[in-house]
GROMACS .gro file of C-alpha atoms in nm:
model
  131
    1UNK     CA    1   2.931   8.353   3.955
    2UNK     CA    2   2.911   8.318   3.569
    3UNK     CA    3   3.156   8.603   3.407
    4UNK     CA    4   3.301   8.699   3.700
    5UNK     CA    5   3.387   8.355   3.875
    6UNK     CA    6   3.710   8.371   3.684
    7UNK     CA    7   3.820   8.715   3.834
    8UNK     CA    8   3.795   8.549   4.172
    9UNK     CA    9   4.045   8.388   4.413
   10UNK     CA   10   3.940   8.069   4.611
   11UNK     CA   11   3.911   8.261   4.917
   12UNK     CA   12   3.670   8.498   4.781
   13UNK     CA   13   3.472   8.235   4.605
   14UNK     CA   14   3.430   8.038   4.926
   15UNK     CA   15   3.334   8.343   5.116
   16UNK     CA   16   3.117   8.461   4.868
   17UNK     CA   17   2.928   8.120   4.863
   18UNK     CA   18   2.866   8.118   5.222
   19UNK     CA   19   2.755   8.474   5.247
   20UNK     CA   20   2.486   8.426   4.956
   21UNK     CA   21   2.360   8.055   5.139
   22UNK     CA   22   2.400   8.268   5.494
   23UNK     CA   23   2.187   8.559   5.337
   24UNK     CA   24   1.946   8.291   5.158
   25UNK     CA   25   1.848   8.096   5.464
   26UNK     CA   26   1.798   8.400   5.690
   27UNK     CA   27   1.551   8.554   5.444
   28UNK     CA   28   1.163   8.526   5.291
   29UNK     CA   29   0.962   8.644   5.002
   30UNK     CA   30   1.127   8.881   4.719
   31UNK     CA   31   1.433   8.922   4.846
   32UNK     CA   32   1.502   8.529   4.897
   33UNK     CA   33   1.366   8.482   4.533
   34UNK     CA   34   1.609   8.813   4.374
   35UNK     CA   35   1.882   8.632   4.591
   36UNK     CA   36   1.848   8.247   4.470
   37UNK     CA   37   1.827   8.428   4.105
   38UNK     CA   38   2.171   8.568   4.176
   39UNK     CA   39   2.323   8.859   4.216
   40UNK     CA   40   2.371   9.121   3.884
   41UNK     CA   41   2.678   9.089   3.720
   42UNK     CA   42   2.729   9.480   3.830
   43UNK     CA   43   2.729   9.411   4.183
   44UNK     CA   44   2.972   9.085   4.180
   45UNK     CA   45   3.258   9.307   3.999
   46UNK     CA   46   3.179   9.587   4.257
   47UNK     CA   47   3.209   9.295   4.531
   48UNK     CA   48   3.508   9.125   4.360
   49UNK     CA   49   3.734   9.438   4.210
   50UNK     CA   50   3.643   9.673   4.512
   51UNK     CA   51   3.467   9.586   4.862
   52UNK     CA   52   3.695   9.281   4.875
   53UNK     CA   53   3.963   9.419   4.820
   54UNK     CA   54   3.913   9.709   5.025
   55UNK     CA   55   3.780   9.502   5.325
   56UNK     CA   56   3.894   9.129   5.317
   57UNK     CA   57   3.501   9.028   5.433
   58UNK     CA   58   3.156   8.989   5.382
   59UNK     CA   59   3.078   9.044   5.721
   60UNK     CA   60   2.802   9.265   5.821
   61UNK     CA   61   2.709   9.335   5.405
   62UNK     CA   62   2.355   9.241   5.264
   63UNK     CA   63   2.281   9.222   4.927
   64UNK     CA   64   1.949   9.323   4.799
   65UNK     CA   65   1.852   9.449   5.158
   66UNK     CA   66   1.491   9.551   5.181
   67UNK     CA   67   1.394   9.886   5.265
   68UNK     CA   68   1.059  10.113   5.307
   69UNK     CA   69   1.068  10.428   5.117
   70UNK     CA   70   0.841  10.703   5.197
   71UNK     CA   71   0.540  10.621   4.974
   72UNK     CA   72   0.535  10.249   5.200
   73UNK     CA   73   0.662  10.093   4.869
   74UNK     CA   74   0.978   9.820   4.913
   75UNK     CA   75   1.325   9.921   4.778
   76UNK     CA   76   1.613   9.693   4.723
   77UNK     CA   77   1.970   9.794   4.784
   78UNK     CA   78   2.258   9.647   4.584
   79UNK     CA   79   2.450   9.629   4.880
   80UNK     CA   80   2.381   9.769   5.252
   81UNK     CA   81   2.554   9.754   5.573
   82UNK     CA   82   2.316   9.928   5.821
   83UNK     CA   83   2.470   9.960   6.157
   84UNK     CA   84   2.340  10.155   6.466
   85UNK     CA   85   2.608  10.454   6.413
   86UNK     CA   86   2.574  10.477   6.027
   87UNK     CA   87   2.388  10.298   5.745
   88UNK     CA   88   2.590  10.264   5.447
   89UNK     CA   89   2.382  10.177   5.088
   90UNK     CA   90   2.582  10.055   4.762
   91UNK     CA   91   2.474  10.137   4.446
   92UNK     CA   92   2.664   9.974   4.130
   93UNK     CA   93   2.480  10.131   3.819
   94UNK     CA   94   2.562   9.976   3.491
   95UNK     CA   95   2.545  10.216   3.168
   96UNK     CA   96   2.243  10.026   3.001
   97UNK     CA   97   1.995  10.007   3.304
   98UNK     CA   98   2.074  10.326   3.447
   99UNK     CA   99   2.167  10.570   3.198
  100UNK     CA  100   2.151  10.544   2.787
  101UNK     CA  101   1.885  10.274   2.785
  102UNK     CA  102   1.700  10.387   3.110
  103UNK     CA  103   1.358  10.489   3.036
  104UNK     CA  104   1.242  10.802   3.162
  105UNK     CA  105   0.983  10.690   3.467
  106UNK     CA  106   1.309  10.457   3.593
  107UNK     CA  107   1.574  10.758   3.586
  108UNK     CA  108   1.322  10.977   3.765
  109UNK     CA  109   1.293  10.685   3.996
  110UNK     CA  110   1.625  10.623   4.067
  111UNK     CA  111   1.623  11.021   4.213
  112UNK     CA  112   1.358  10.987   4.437
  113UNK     CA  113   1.497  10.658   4.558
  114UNK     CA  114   1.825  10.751   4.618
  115UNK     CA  115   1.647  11.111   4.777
  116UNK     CA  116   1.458  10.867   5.004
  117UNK     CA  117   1.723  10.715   5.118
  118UNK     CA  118   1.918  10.990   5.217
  119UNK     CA  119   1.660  11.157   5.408
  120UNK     CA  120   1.590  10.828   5.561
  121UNK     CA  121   1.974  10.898   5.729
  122UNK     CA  122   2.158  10.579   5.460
  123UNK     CA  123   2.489  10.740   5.305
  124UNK     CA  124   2.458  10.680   4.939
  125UNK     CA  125   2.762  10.527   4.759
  126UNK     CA  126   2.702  10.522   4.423
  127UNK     CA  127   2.941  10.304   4.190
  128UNK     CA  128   2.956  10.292   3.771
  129UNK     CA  129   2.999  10.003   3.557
  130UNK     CA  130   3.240  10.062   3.287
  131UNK     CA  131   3.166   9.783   3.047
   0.00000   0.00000   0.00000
């Protein structure tokens, strides 16, 4: 957990551990390779400073959940929790990749992705890094 490991308490740690093997094992192809690499720095403080916090689990939460968008290209989502009723996406958007030092084709991007998503029915929750 590089940075962040610090920030969190055993019983996060341990959770988080399992979740990431859990998720890991039950997956193939790019999203098992963008989850052995780790997830971004962005989305650990999101996971440690807020959805713990807020929740007290992992449970049901993917990270770097693969989606179709509209154009039959793959999309990854920070974090997702799609259930039957409601599918809820996570975005945690740091200030470099996403805003000053975004290049122009990857902010237009990021519109039509998020648009995608929400016509595809997934409520969009979209965090900011502070650094």
């Amino acid at each position: 957990m590089d940075n962040v490991n610090g920030e969190m308490s055993l019983q996060l740690r341990n959770a988080y551990e399992r979740w990431m093997d859990l998720q890991i094992k039950s997956c193939k192809g790019e999203r098992r390779l963008r989850l052995q690499k780790g997830l971004s720095f962005s989305s650990k403080k999101f996971i440690t400073h807020v959805l713990w916090p807020a929740v007290g689990s992992l449970d049901g939460w993917f990270a770097e959940y693969e989606v179709m968008d509209f154009k039959d290209g793959v999309r990854y989502l920070d974090l997702a929790k799609p259930l039957p009723f409601i599918k809820i996406c996570i975005e945690v958007d740091d200030k470099g990749t996403h805003g000053r030092s975004a290049e122009s084709y990857k902010f237009s991007d990021d519109r039509f992705r998020q648009n995608d998503l929400v016509i595809d029915e997934w409520k969009v929750l979209r965090f900011s890094l502070q650094s």
